[in-house]
Amino acid sequence: MATLKLGVLGSGSGSNMQSIVDAIEKGELDAEIKLVLADVKDAYILERAKKHGIPAQWLDCAPWKTKLEGPAEDRCIELLRDAGCDTVVLAGFMRIVKPKLLAAFPMRVLNIHPALLPAFPGVHSWTQALDYGCKVAGVTVHFVDAGTDSGPIIVQKCVPVLEDDTPETLHARIQVQEHIAFPEALAHLAAGRLKVEGRRVRIG
Ligand code: GRF
């Protein structure tokens, strides 16, 4: 049986979930995706999951638009537990997760953010980096805490910002690194290599 039993939450295309599936299938990551939940009914992440035989379903998060709270949060925790998940992966999940979910999976919720945190938390961070005039941008995989994109950092990868970049070209370059960074961070977790000391995550 795989070491990590993953529950993946997403809202969009699911390319990060795909990178995790690919790493598992190549034998580079000792994990199994037990369940995929999307807060958007027709999110492509659900199709991708089904193509790989992974249980996947829409999670109605109404009435809230930007957070996972109340009955939807309770349902989410129930579904993840019933599926046997021990680790929750936020793979392009466009909602703030609240303390109840974090308490249900302590230090077991990971997020990917398309910026070199702590710079540019929140949405459209690649556009923020471009508009700021940054010469490098990148991606961060981190443990989730009660703040927004603020938990202890596990893995970061850099990309150059090129003279003729648009938000789209920069985001595409960052996404290539996302697809390396997320499986890498999860492989460290699966191997028991991550030691969290305050804000610092040591990879031993
Ligand atoms: C990624 O850029 C991720 O960093 C951000 O949302 C996007 C999701 O992409 N949080 P995908 O659904 O994994 O393709």
Short mmCIF file of C-alpha atoms and ligand atoms in Angstrom, two decimals:
data_model
loop_
_atom_site.label_atom_id
_atom_site.label_comp_id
_atom_site.label_asym_id
_atom_site.label_seq_id
_atom_site.Cartn_x
_atom_site.Cartn_y
_atom_site.Cartn_z
CA MET A 1 0.00 0.00 0.00
CA ALA A 2 1.25 3.49 -0.88
CA THR A 3 2.71 5.64 1.89
CA LEU A 4 0.73 8.81 1.15
CA LYS A 5 -3.01 8.63 0.69
CA LEU A 6 -3.83 11.84 -1.07
CA GLY A 7 -7.01 13.84 -1.33
CA VAL A 8 -6.69 16.51 -4.03
CA LEU A 9 -8.76 19.69 -4.07
CA GLY A 10 -8.83 21.74 -7.27
CA SER A 11 -10.79 24.28 -9.24
CA GLY A 12 -9.39 24.24 -12.75
CA SER A 13 -7.44 22.33 -15.34
CA GLY A 14 -5.71 19.98 -12.92
CA SER A 15 -2.28 20.04 -14.57
CA ASN A 16 -0.67 19.88 -11.12
CA MET A 17 -2.75 16.86 -10.19
CA GLN A 18 -1.64 15.34 -13.50
CA SER A 19 2.02 15.86 -12.57
CA ILE A 20 1.37 14.00 -9.30
CA VAL A 21 -0.38 11.15 -11.14
CA ASP A 22 2.53 10.95 -13.60
CA ALA A 23 5.11 10.84 -10.78
CA ILE A 24 3.17 8.03 -9.07
CA GLU A 25 2.86 6.08 -12.31
CA LYS A 26 6.61 6.46 -12.99
CA GLY A 27 7.39 5.13 -9.51
CA GLU A 28 8.92 8.43 -8.41
CA LEU A 29 6.34 9.11 -5.71
CA ASP A 30 5.10 6.59 -3.16
CA ALA A 31 1.51 7.81 -3.04
CA GLU A 32 -2.00 7.06 -4.15
CA ILE A 33 -4.68 9.62 -4.99
CA LYS A 34 -7.77 8.40 -3.16
CA LEU A 35 -10.14 11.21 -4.08
CA VAL A 36 -10.33 14.39 -6.15
CA LEU A 37 -12.81 17.12 -5.23
CA ALA A 38 -13.49 20.25 -7.28
CA ASP A 39 -15.55 23.26 -6.27
CA VAL A 40 -16.32 23.96 -9.95
CA LYS A 41 -18.81 21.55 -11.51
CA ASP A 42 -17.17 21.26 -14.93
CA ALA A 43 -13.54 21.65 -13.84
CA TYR A 44 -11.26 19.63 -16.11
CA ILE A 45 -9.45 18.23 -13.06
CA LEU A 46 -12.48 15.93 -12.56
CA GLU A 47 -12.19 14.58 -16.11
CA ARG A 48 -8.47 14.00 -15.73
CA ALA A 49 -9.02 12.08 -12.49
CA LYS A 50 -11.71 9.89 -14.01
CA LYS A 51 -9.40 9.05 -16.95
CA HIS A 52 -7.04 7.54 -14.39
CA GLY A 53 -9.78 5.72 -12.51
CA ILE A 54 -9.56 8.07 -9.53
CA PRO A 55 -12.83 8.80 -7.70
CA ALA A 56 -13.72 12.42 -8.38
CA GLN A 57 -16.69 14.61 -7.62
CA TRP A 58 -17.96 18.15 -7.43
CA LEU A 59 -18.19 19.69 -3.97
CA ASP A 60 -20.89 22.33 -3.68
CA CYS A 61 -19.27 25.12 -1.65
CA ALA A 62 -22.17 27.59 -1.79
CA PRO A 63 -22.98 30.11 -0.52
CA TRP A 64 -19.34 31.14 -0.14
CA LYS A 65 -17.30 32.12 -3.19
CA THR A 66 -13.76 32.35 -1.85
CA LYS A 67 -13.56 30.05 1.16
CA LEU A 68 -14.33 26.50 2.24
CA GLU A 69 -16.44 26.76 5.35
CA GLY A 70 -19.63 25.56 7.03
CA PRO A 71 -21.47 22.49 5.72
CA ALA A 72 -19.22 22.26 2.64
CA GLU A 73 -16.14 22.12 4.85
CA ASP A 74 -17.75 19.41 7.01
CA ARG A 75 -18.71 17.44 3.90
CA CYS A 76 -15.21 17.83 2.48
CA ILE A 77 -13.62 16.47 5.67
CA GLU A 78 -16.10 13.58 5.74
CA LEU A 79 -15.44 12.66 2.09
CA LEU A 80 -11.66 12.83 2.55
CA ARG A 81 -11.81 10.68 5.69
CA ASP A 82 -14.19 8.16 4.15
CA ALA A 83 -11.83 7.82 1.18
CA GLY A 84 -8.96 7.07 3.56
CA CYS A 85 -6.95 10.22 2.84
CA ASP A 86 -4.15 11.19 5.23
CA THR A 87 -2.79 14.15 3.25
CA VAL A 88 -4.60 16.96 1.44
CA VAL A 89 -3.16 18.56 -1.68
CA LEU A 90 -4.44 21.94 -2.81
CA ALA A 91 -3.75 21.81 -6.54
CA GLY A 92 -5.10 25.04 -7.93
CA PHE A 93 -7.90 25.19 -5.36
CA MET A 94 -9.14 28.78 -5.49
CA ARG A 95 -10.55 28.95 -1.96
CA ILE A 96 -9.16 29.71 1.46
CA VAL A 97 -9.24 26.62 3.66
CA LYS A 98 -10.21 27.22 7.26
CA PRO A 99 -8.92 25.93 10.63
CA LYS A 100 -11.39 23.02 10.84
CA LEU A 101 -9.93 21.29 7.78
CA LEU A 102 -6.40 22.10 8.91
CA ALA A 103 -7.16 20.59 12.35
CA ALA A 104 -8.54 17.45 10.69
CA PHE A 105 -5.24 16.96 8.81
CA PRO A 106 -2.59 18.63 11.00
CA MET A 107 0.57 19.56 9.04
CA ARG A 108 -0.80 17.43 6.25
CA VAL A 109 -2.27 20.08 3.95
CA LEU A 110 0.03 21.27 1.16
CA ASN A 111 -0.50 24.06 -1.33
CA ILE A 112 1.23 25.20 -4.50
CA HIS A 113 1.50 28.91 -5.17
CA PRO A 114 2.83 30.40 -8.42
CA ALA A 115 5.23 32.91 -6.83
CA LEU A 116 8.34 33.01 -4.69
CA LEU A 117 6.60 33.48 -1.34
CA PRO A 118 6.44 35.57 0.75
CA ALA A 119 6.31 37.82 -2.34
CA PHE A 120 2.98 38.06 -4.13
CA PRO A 121 0.48 35.96 -2.15
CA GLY A 122 -3.09 35.85 -3.42
CA VAL A 123 -4.34 35.71 -6.99
CA HIS A 124 -2.59 36.39 -10.33
CA SER A 125 0.78 36.43 -8.61
CA TRP A 126 2.68 36.04 -11.92
CA THR A 127 1.06 39.28 -13.15
CA GLN A 128 2.01 40.94 -9.87
CA ALA A 129 5.63 39.83 -10.34
CA LEU A 130 5.68 41.08 -13.93
CA ASP A 131 4.11 44.44 -13.06
CA TYR A 132 6.53 44.86 -10.15
CA GLY A 133 9.46 44.51 -12.54
CA CYS A 134 10.89 41.33 -11.02
CA LYS A 135 13.78 39.70 -12.89
CA VAL A 136 12.99 36.28 -11.41
CA ALA A 137 9.71 34.65 -10.52
CA GLY A 138 8.83 31.14 -9.48
CA VAL A 139 6.76 28.70 -7.51
CA THR A 140 6.42 27.66 -3.87
CA VAL A 141 5.09 24.47 -2.32
CA HIS A 142 4.27 24.98 1.34
CA PHE A 143 2.38 23.57 4.28
CA VAL A 144 -0.90 25.40 4.75
CA ASP A 145 -1.54 27.35 7.92
CA ALA A 146 -4.37 29.67 8.94
CA GLY A 147 -3.03 32.56 6.81
CA THR A 148 -3.10 33.09 3.05
CA ASP A 149 -0.12 31.45 1.29
CA SER A 150 1.81 31.85 4.54
CA GLY A 151 2.76 28.39 5.85
CA PRO A 152 6.24 26.85 6.12
CA ILE A 153 7.97 26.53 2.75
CA ILE A 154 8.95 23.07 1.50
CA VAL A 155 10.22 23.62 -2.06
CA GLN A 156 10.79 26.67 -4.27
CA LYS A 157 11.85 26.88 -7.92
CA CYS A 158 12.87 29.99 -9.85
CA VAL A 159 12.31 31.01 -13.45
CA PRO A 160 13.68 34.07 -15.27
CA VAL A 161 11.36 36.90 -16.24
CA LEU A 162 12.13 37.67 -19.90
CA GLU A 163 11.99 41.09 -21.56
CA ASP A 164 9.06 40.24 -23.80
CA ASP A 165 7.07 38.21 -21.25
CA THR A 166 3.31 38.56 -21.01
CA PRO A 167 1.37 37.27 -18.00
CA GLU A 168 0.55 34.19 -20.07
CA THR A 169 4.13 33.35 -21.12
CA LEU A 170 5.44 33.89 -17.59
CA HIS A 171 2.67 31.75 -16.07
CA ALA A 172 3.41 28.99 -18.59
CA ARG A 173 7.12 29.03 -17.61
CA ILE A 174 6.19 28.91 -13.92
CA GLN A 175 3.79 26.01 -14.52
CA VAL A 176 6.62 23.87 -15.94
CA GLN A 177 8.36 24.27 -12.59
CA GLU A 178 5.13 23.68 -10.65
CA HIS A 179 4.91 20.27 -12.22
CA ILE A 180 8.39 19.44 -10.92
CA ALA A 181 8.03 21.08 -7.51
CA PHE A 182 4.80 19.48 -6.29
CA PRO A 183 5.81 15.83 -6.86
CA GLU A 184 9.24 16.64 -5.39
CA ALA A 185 7.73 18.09 -2.18
CA LEU A 186 5.37 15.14 -1.84
CA ALA A 187 8.21 12.67 -2.37
CA HIS A 188 10.10 14.31 0.53
CA LEU A 189 6.97 13.99 2.69
CA ALA A 190 6.42 10.37 1.67
CA ALA A 191 10.01 9.51 2.53
CA GLY A 192 9.72 11.13 5.97
CA ARG A 193 12.44 13.63 5.08
CA LEU A 194 10.61 16.79 6.21
CA LYS A 195 11.32 18.18 9.68
CA VAL A 196 9.36 21.29 10.56
CA GLU A 197 11.07 23.58 13.07
CA GLY A 198 9.01 26.74 13.43
CA ARG A 199 8.94 28.33 10.00
CA ARG A 200 11.83 26.28 8.71
CA VAL A 201 11.33 22.98 6.97
CA ARG A 202 14.51 20.93 6.95
CA ILE A 203 14.89 18.30 4.26
CA GLY A 204 17.01 15.57 5.76
C1 GRF B 1 -1.51 26.92 -10.82
O1 GRF B 1 -0.82 27.97 -11.42
C2 GRF B 1 -1.37 26.96 -9.32
O2 GRF B 1 -0.12 27.37 -8.89
C3 GRF B 1 -2.41 27.99 -8.98
O3 GRF B 1 -3.50 27.68 -9.82
C4 GRF B 1 -3.01 27.05 -11.01
C5 GRF B 1 -3.70 25.72 -11.14
O4 GRF B 1 -3.36 25.04 -12.31
N1 GRF B 1 -2.70 27.99 -7.56
P1 GRF B 1 -3.83 23.54 -12.54
O5 GRF B 1 -5.33 23.45 -12.27
O6 GRF B 1 -3.05 22.64 -11.63
O7 GRF B 1 -3.54 23.27 -13.99
#
